Amino acid sequence: MDSIGPVGLQQREGAPGCSQEGLPCPSDSSELVLECLQQFKVTETQLQQIQASLLGSMEQALRGQATPASAVRMLPTYVGSTPHGTEQGDFVVLELGATGASLRVLWVTLMGTEGHRMEPQSQEFVIPPEVMLGPGQQLFDFAAHCLSEFLDALPMDKQGLQLGFSFSFPCHQTGLDRSTLISWTKGFRCSGVEGHDVVQLLRDAIERQGAYSIDVFAVVNDTVGTMMGCEPGVGPCEVGLVVDTGTNACYMEEARHVAVLDEDRGRVCISVEWGSFSDDGVLGPVLTTFDHALDRESLNPGAQRWFEKMIGGLYLGELVRLVLAHLAQRGVLFGGCTSPALLSRGSILLDHVAEMEEEVGEATRVHALLQDLGLSVGASDAELVQYVCAAVLTRAARLCAAALAAVLSRLQHSREQQMLQIAVATGGRVFERHPSFLSVLQKTVMLLAPQCDVSFIPSVDGGGRGVAMVTAVAARLAAHRRLLEENLAPFRLNHNQLAAVQAQMREAMVKGLRGEASSLRMLPTYVRATPDGTERGDFLALDLGGTNFRVLLVRVTAGGVKITSQVYSIPEDVAQGSGQQGILLNWTKGFSASDCEGQDVVCLLREAIGRRQAVELNVVAIVNDTVGTMMSCGYEDPRCEVGLIVGTGTNACYMEELRNVAAVAGDSGHMCINMEWGAFGDDGSLDLLRTCFDANVDQASINPGKQSFEKMISGMYLGEIVRHILLRLTSLGVLFRGQQTQRLQTRDIFKTKFLSEIESDSLALRQVRAILEDLGLPLTSDDALMVLEVCQAVSQRAAQLCGAGVAAVVEKIRENRGLEELTVSVGVDGTLYKLHPHFSGLVAATVRELAPRCAVTFLQSEDGSGKGAALVTAVACRLAQMARV
Ligand code: ADP
């Protein structure tokens, strides 16, 4: 059996009455005392079982499996790395729950790598019992009051105060400054706090107090503060262990092992929350009648939290009191008499235990303390009381060692190391006041985790410095976030801005139709009707893409539309040579049939077909992709009267009243108008919305000053806009640690398809990072999150602008027809629209908002260009036949 400190009662097993390690031999009544204290003995086997059970509980919680309330919680904090030592600045730290029934405020100055360490200023305030058990607001108001009282007395400059909140209770953290209390522990029980964000409660109280303007940047618990504030020795300190009022530990876990985080790189600090550990299987045999009595009297009876109640300082004094009262009642102590004080809860505190335990050999202080409790102290009483204190403390230290050994085994396993060398930062009054606690702990850990080489480092400033460290990091992140928001704000369009775009679009449409100066050309397409479903026949369509030339046979029957196609690649000499085919290249770029070039295409095609004389063909119509999209969807849905493309470029067309089209004679009937809306805003009407990033993209484009609307919306440009924002954020030091990379300076390196991938809901941030790392941009999780937000802002604006345009179009159709309500469909094509995870939804939402009297359905076209061209022809043939009849 191991040695367990100066007054180790466990060692007396089988050798009653003999002295040990210089202790005087106890008197006869010691037999009875020892018998009673036997209950506090925990064997090595029991410790090993506890260690194993705790490890199992930890690993289960890490895997995200539902664990009983009696298990450890393993709560991820948002602390991702141990300090570099470069952190600097002045910080205010408010500690609640770390030091029992008191609250501590500290002023911590971090000097970075250069400076020497400065002692913090601090003040401790006792929390009145009625505040600890009263309404939550009262507690937080008390905290805010203490803060300003402390600050009032400081001579420092108190502008822009940065505060770190050390809140040492089990919390669900969702950010460095967002933390929801799960349940009070350690003797606190304020109403209205559980289930609420404690940072917000503190902020509200500071605001109510109104004395200082203080930013709360981070919330951590005392174990994290202890770990983070530790002066790094040989290696970083990666475990924090606190035994104060309660007990807990934290350590740096590999993020990939933490199921709830969905993160595969780096480490994250996990708060073990072992106070709740209560596995009856392994702890049952260890529990004494005194533990059960203590549980019954506690604030949370039944919610056993056995570990906290056997180790935490709040309970150690109480356990001692219960044992002493029992022994007095048995006639063993104090001449068989108790006192009202001895029988009342809370009369022996942790500090008393420390004093009684310390004075081995010279028992006057013990005498005084016991007399204060109204007890008559007999000759051997003081000594026996020391045994009781030692037994209670030794058990606590050994249980704590078993728990720490579980954490160390976990670390050793997750780091895949044979021999783990690690530093553990220790903090809390049990360590400070009871030197024997650490020595018992150390010896027991060596026994239970022989494969770990552990050095114990006492915490600095009771963890206050560590909280300041975390706050420094959080403050830097918050500053970055502000810069991010400033740069993204111009992309976030409100309702009024979008309504203004809609109104301007409407005005430009009207002017364009009238033939007045307008950025919208509003080209007539000579397509006078959408399909009505009666079209029949075989049609040949030619679709010329960038590299391919597709011939489609489109068969329109009563059973639907069937397409057979063949793809030919265009020989380079043909594509680049001048002549007949050269004009064809314009075909897919959106020129309309009314254009001279378009007419030429038809003639040339006719001639070319004539030259081949292979088949009998009649070239009837030529359409652009927007019209084709509308027509192809129109065959399925006769209400489809708008066509929209959002791919490399963007454009729209719709069915206008012929009487409104100045360029074409006739007063009745309809005509499809190709808006060429990509050019919208080229007259400066969008300038108010354009950001400096849009200007950068425009200047670097092949057509500066042209296609303003398109450059804010379409696939050719979104990636570039994002790239320019990322460049700016890097130069501000917000991203990539401020390091510009050559890759990011390369034009078009950031593809628009990355926006889709990054914004995809099913992708985790880690995949965002993988995408960017493929681009040679190594980033942290914080970087990845910011890049995601940049992408969201850019694609959201694009979709909303597009939606404002569609709203203008459908509203015009509704008013043209004098309808209260319009039901209409929009045929859409384009890879950005179809593949971006949120684009289509945002377009629809914007249209609903801006055109509430139109019920708009969006239909995605399939093979719009080929099928659409055939259907335009089919409709033209139908109309021609009708005219002949
Ligand atoms: P086009 O408009 O040239 O006829 P597409 O409709 O296929 O052809 O659009 C191509 C454009 O779509 C590309 O320029 C690219 O920017 C964009 N794009 C490609 N893949 C995606 C994607 N997964 N998500 C969003 N945009 C994409």
mmCIF file of C-alpha atoms and ligand atoms in Angstrom, residues 588 625 645-650 714-719 751-757 829-837, ligand 1:
data_model
loop_
_atom_site.group_PDB
_atom_site.id
_atom_site.type_symbol
_atom_site.label_atom_id
_atom_site.label_comp_id
_atom_site.label_asym_id
_atom_site.label_seq_id
_atom_site.Cartn_x
_atom_site.Cartn_y
_atom_site.Cartn_z
ATOM 1 C CA THR A 588 -25.503 31.836 -78.068
ATOM 2 C CA ASP A 625 -31.370 31.229 -74.095
ATOM 3 C CA ILE A 645 -31.077 33.013 -66.628
ATOM 4 C CA VAL A 646 -28.570 33.082 -63.803
ATOM 5 C CA GLY A 647 -25.442 31.325 -64.984
ATOM 6 C CA THR A 648 -22.246 32.829 -66.283
ATOM 7 C CA GLY A 649 -24.287 35.914 -67.003
ATOM 8 C CA THR A 650 -27.830 36.940 -66.161
ATOM 9 C CA SER A 714 -23.941 36.268 -62.027
ATOM 10 C CA GLY A 715 -21.585 33.343 -61.795
ATOM 11 C CA MET A 716 -18.821 35.012 -63.707
ATOM 12 C CA TYR A 717 -18.369 37.600 -60.964
ATOM 13 C CA LEU A 718 -19.486 36.370 -57.517
ATOM 14 C CA GLY A 719 -16.267 34.463 -56.879
ATOM 15 C CA LYS A 751 -14.640 30.097 -58.363
ATOM 16 C CA THR A 752 -18.314 30.852 -57.932
ATOM 17 C CA LYS A 753 -18.912 27.152 -57.398
ATOM 18 C CA PHE A 754 -16.909 27.497 -54.153
ATOM 19 C CA LEU A 755 -19.693 29.726 -52.830
ATOM 20 C CA SER A 756 -22.133 26.868 -53.386
ATOM 21 C CA GLU A 757 -19.819 24.376 -51.751
ATOM 22 C CA ASP A 829 -32.005 28.218 -66.165
ATOM 23 C CA GLY A 830 -28.385 28.683 -65.193
ATOM 24 C CA THR A 831 -26.002 26.732 -63.048
ATOM 25 C CA LEU A 832 -25.689 29.358 -60.304
ATOM 26 C CA TYR A 833 -29.455 29.412 -59.813
ATOM 27 C CA LYS A 834 -29.748 25.653 -59.951
ATOM 28 C CA LEU A 835 -26.777 24.561 -57.895
ATOM 29 C CA HIS A 836 -26.328 27.234 -55.269
ATOM 30 C CA PRO A 837 -27.956 25.922 -52.080
HETATM 31 P P1 ADP B 1 -23.903 29.575 -69.124
HETATM 32 O O1 ADP B 1 -24.534 30.603 -68.279
HETATM 33 O O2 ADP B 1 -22.519 29.932 -69.521
HETATM 34 O O3 ADP B 1 -24.755 29.138 -70.250
HETATM 35 P P2 ADP B 1 -24.187 27.822 -66.877
HETATM 36 O O4 ADP B 1 -25.625 28.121 -66.664
HETATM 37 O O5 ADP B 1 -23.769 26.410 -66.712
HETATM 38 O O6 ADP B 1 -23.702 28.265 -68.291
HETATM 39 O O7 ADP B 1 -23.388 28.724 -65.861
HETATM 40 C C1 ADP B 1 -22.018 28.572 -65.725
HETATM 41 C C2 ADP B 1 -21.588 29.396 -64.547
HETATM 42 O O8 ADP B 1 -22.143 28.883 -63.381
HETATM 43 C C3 ADP B 1 -20.118 29.403 -64.367
HETATM 44 O O9 ADP B 1 -19.597 30.602 -64.873
HETATM 45 C C4 ADP B 1 -19.920 29.364 -62.895
HETATM 46 O O10 ADP B 1 -19.586 30.667 -62.442
HETATM 47 C C5 ADP B 1 -21.248 29.043 -62.323
HETATM 48 N N1 ADP B 1 -21.199 27.784 -61.602
HETATM 49 C C6 ADP B 1 -20.665 26.610 -61.957
HETATM 50 N N2 ADP B 1 -20.839 25.692 -61.009
HETATM 51 C C7 ADP B 1 -21.518 26.300 -60.022
HETATM 52 C C8 ADP B 1 -22.009 25.891 -58.770
HETATM 53 N N3 ADP B 1 -21.840 24.654 -58.314
HETATM 54 N N4 ADP B 1 -22.649 26.806 -58.013
HETATM 55 C C9 ADP B 1 -22.814 28.065 -58.439
HETATM 56 N N5 ADP B 1 -22.363 28.502 -59.610
HETATM 57 C C10 ADP B 1 -21.728 27.640 -60.390
#
